[in-house]
PDB file of C-alpha atoms and ligand atoms in Angstrom:
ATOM      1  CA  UNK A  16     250.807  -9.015 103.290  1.00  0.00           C
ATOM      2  CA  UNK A  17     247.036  -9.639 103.637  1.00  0.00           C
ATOM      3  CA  UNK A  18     248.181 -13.445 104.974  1.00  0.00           C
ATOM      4  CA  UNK A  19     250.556 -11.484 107.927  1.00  0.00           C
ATOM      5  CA  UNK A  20     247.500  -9.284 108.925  1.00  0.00           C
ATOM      6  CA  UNK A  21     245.089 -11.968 109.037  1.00  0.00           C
ATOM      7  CA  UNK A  22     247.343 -14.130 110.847  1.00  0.00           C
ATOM      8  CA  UNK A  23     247.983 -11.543 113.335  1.00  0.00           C
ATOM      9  CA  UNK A  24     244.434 -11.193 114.229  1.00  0.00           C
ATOM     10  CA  UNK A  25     244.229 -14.535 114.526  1.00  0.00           C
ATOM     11  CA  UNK A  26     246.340 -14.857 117.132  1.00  0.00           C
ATOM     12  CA  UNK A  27     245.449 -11.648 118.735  1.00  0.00           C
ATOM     13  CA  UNK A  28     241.800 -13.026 119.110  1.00  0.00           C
ATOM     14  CA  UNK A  29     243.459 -16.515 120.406  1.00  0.00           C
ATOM     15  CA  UNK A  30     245.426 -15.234 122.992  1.00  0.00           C
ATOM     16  CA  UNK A  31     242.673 -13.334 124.375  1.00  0.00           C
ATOM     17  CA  UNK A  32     240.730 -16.376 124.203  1.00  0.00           C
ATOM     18  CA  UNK A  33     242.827 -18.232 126.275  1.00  0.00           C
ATOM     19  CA  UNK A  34     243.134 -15.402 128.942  1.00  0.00           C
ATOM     20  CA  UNK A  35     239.176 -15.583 129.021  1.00  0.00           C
ATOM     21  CA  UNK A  36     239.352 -19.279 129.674  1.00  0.00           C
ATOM     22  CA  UNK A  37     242.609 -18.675 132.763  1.00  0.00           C
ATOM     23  CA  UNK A  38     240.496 -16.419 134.177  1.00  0.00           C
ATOM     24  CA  UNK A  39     237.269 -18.356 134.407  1.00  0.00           C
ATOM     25  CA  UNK A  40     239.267 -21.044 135.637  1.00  0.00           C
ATOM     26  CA  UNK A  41     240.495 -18.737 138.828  1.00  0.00           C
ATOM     27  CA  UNK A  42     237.057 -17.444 139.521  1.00  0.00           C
ATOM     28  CA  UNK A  43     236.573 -21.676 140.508  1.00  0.00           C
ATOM     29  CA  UNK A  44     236.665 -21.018 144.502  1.00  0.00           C
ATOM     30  CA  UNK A  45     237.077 -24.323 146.386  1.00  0.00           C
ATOM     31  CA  UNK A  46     236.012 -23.182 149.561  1.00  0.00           C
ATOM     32  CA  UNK A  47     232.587 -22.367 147.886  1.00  0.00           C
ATOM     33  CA  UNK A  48     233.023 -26.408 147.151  1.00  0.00           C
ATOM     34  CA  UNK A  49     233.540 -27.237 151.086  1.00  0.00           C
ATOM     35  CA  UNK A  50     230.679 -25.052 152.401  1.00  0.00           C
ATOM     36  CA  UNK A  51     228.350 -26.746 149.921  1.00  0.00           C
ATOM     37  CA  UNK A  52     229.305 -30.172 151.119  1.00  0.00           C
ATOM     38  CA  UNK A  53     229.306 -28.927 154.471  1.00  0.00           C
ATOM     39  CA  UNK A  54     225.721 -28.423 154.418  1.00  0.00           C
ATOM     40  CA  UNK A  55     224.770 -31.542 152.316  1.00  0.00           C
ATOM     41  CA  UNK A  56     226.085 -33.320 155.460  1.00  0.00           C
ATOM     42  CA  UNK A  57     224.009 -32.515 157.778  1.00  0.00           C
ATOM     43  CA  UNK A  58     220.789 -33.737 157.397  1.00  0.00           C
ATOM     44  CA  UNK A  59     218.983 -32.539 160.893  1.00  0.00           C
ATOM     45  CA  UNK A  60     215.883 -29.987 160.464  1.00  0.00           C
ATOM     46  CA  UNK A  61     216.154 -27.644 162.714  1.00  0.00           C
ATOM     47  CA  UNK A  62     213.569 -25.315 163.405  1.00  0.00           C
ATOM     48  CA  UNK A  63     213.499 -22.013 165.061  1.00  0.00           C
ATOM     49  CA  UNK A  64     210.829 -20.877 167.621  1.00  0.00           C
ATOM     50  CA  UNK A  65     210.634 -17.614 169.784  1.00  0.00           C
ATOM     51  CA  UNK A  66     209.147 -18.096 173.089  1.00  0.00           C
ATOM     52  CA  UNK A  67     207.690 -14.779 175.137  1.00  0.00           C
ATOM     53  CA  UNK A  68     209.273 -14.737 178.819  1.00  0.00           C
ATOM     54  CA  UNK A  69     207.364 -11.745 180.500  1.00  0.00           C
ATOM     55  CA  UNK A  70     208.568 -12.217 183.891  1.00  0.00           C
ATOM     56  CA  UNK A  71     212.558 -11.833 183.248  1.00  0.00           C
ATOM     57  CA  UNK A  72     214.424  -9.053 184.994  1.00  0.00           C
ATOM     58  CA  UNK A  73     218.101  -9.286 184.947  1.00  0.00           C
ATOM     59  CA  UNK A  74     221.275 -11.177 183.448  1.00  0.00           C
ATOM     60  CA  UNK A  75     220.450 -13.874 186.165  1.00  0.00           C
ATOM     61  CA  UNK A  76     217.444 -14.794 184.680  1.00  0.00           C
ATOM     62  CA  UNK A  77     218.693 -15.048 181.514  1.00  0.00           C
ATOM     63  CA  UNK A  78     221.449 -17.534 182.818  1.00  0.00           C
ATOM     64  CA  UNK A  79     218.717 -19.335 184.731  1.00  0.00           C
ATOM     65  CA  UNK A  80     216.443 -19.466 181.537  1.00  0.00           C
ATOM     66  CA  UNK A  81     219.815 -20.338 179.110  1.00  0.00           C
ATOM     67  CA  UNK A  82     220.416 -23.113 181.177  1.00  0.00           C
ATOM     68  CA  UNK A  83     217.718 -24.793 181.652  1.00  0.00           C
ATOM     69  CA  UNK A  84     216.896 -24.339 178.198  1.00  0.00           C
ATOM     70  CA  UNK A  85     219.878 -26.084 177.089  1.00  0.00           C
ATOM     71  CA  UNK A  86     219.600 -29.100 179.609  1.00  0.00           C
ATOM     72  CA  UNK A  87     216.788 -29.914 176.732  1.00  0.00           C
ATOM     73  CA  UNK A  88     216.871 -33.138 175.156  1.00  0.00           C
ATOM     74  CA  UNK A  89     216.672 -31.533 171.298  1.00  0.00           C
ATOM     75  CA  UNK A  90     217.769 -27.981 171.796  1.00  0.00           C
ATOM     76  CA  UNK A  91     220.310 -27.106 169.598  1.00  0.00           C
ATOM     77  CA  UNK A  92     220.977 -23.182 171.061  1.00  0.00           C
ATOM     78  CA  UNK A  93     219.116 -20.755 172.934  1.00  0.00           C
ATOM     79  CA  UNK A  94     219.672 -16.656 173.274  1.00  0.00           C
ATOM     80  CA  UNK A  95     217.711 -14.479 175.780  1.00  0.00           C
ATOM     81  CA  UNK A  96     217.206 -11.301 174.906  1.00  0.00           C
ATOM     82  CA  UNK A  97     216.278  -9.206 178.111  1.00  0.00           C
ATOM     83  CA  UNK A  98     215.267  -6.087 176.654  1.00  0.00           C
ATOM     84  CA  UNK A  99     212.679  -7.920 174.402  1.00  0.00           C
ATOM     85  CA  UNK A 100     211.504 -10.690 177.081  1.00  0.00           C
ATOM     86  CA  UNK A 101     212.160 -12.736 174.382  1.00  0.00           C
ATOM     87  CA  UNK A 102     214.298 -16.812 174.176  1.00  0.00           C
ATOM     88  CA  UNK A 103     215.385 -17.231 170.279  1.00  0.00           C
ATOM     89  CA  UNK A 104     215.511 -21.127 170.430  1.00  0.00           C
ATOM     90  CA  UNK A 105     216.884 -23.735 167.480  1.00  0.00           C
ATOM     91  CA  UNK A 106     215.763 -27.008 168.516  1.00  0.00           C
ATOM     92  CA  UNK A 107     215.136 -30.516 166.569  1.00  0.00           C
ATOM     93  CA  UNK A 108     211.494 -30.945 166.354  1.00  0.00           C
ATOM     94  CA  UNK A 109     211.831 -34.863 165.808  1.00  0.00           C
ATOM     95  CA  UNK A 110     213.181 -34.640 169.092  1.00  0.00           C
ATOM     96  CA  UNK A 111     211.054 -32.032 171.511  1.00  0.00           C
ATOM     97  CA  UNK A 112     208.494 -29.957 171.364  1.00  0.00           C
ATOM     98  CA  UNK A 113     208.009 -26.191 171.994  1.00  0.00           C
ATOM     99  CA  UNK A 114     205.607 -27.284 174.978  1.00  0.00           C
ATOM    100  CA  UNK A 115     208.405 -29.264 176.234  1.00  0.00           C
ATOM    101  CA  UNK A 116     210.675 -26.310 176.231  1.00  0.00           C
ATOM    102  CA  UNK A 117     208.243 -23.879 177.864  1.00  0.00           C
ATOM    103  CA  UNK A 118     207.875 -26.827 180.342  1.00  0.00           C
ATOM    104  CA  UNK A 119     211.496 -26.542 181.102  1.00  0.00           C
ATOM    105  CA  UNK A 120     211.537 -22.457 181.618  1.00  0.00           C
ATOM    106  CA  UNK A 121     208.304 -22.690 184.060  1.00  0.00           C
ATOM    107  CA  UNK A 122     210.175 -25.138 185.755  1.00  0.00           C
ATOM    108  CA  UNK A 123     212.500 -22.949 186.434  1.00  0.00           C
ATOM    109  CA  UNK A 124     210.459 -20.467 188.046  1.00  0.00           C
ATOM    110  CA  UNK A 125     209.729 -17.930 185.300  1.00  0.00           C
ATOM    111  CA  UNK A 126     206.139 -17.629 182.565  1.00  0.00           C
ATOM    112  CA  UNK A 127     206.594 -18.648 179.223  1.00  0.00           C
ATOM    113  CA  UNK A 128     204.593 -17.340 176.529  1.00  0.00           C
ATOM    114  CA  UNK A 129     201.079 -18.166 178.247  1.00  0.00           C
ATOM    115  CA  UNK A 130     202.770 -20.676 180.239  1.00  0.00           C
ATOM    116  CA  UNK A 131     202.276 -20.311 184.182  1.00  0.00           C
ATOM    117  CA  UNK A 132     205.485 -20.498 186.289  1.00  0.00           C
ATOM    118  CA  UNK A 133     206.003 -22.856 188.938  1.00  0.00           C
ATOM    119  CA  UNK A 134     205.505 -20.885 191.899  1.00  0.00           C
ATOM    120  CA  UNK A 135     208.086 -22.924 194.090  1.00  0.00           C
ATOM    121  CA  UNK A 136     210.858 -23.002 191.872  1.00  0.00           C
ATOM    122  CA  UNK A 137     210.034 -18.517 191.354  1.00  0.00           C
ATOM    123  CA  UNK A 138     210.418 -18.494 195.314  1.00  0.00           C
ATOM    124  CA  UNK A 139     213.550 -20.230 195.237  1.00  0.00           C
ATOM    125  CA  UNK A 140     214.734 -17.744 193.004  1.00  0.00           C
ATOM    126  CA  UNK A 141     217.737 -15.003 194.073  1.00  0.00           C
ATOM    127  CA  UNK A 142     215.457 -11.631 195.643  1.00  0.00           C
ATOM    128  CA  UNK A 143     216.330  -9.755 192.424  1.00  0.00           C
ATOM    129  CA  UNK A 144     214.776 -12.194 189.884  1.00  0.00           C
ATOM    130  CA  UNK A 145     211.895 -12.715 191.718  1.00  0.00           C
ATOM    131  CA  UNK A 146     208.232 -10.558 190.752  1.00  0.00           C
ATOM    132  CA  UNK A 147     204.963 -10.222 192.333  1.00  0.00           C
ATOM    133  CA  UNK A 148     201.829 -10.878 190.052  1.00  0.00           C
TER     134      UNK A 148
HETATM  135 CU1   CU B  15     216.960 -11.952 187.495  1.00  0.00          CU
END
């Protein structure tokens, strides 16, 4: 009788044992596996910078500054945010510089951080982007 019992608890202790090890097993994600191998692959640095653009005024000047941002050898993405007077830029530094990039927005007619605008390319600007100093 003592034999039965022990037996029993035996196999009551296996069998959760083996659930443990089933569930473990599930708790494996393999799309955890792909993201991690999707970001061994890619071996650029890319670096964030935030560049002041005092000067904007309207969605036109964002599009203006997004653009010519992103004609930049090495820039990965750019955002305006007009409220803030702020680009959010994600560019390669092996590949530009930030002083290339404010290049590129004074170029365009608009300051960047202490950056001067080209005064030509502001005049050539549509009416409502352009502002007096
Ligand atoms: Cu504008």
């Amino acid at each position: 009788m003592k034999n039965i019992v022990s037996f029993l608890l035996l196999f009551t202790i296996a069998a959760f044992a083996g659930d443990k090890k089933e569930h473990n097993h599930s708790d494996h994600n393999p799309e955890m596996k792909m993201l991690q191998h999707e970001q061994d692959s890619s071996k650029q640095t890319i670096s964030h910078v935030m560049i002041s653009l005092p000067t904007i005024q309207c969605d036109n000047c964002v599009n203006t500054i997004e653009n010519a941002v992103n004609n930049v050898q090495g820039v990965e993405s750019v955002k305006v945010d007009l409220e803030k007077k702020k680009a959010h830029i994600n560019y390669d530094a092996d590949k530009v510089k930030t002083e290339d990039i404010e290049n590129a927005i004074t170029a365009s007619g608009y300051d960047a951080n202490d950056r001067k605008r080209d005064e030509q390319a502001h005049d050539a600007l549509l009416a409502c982007c352009q502002s007096k100093r």
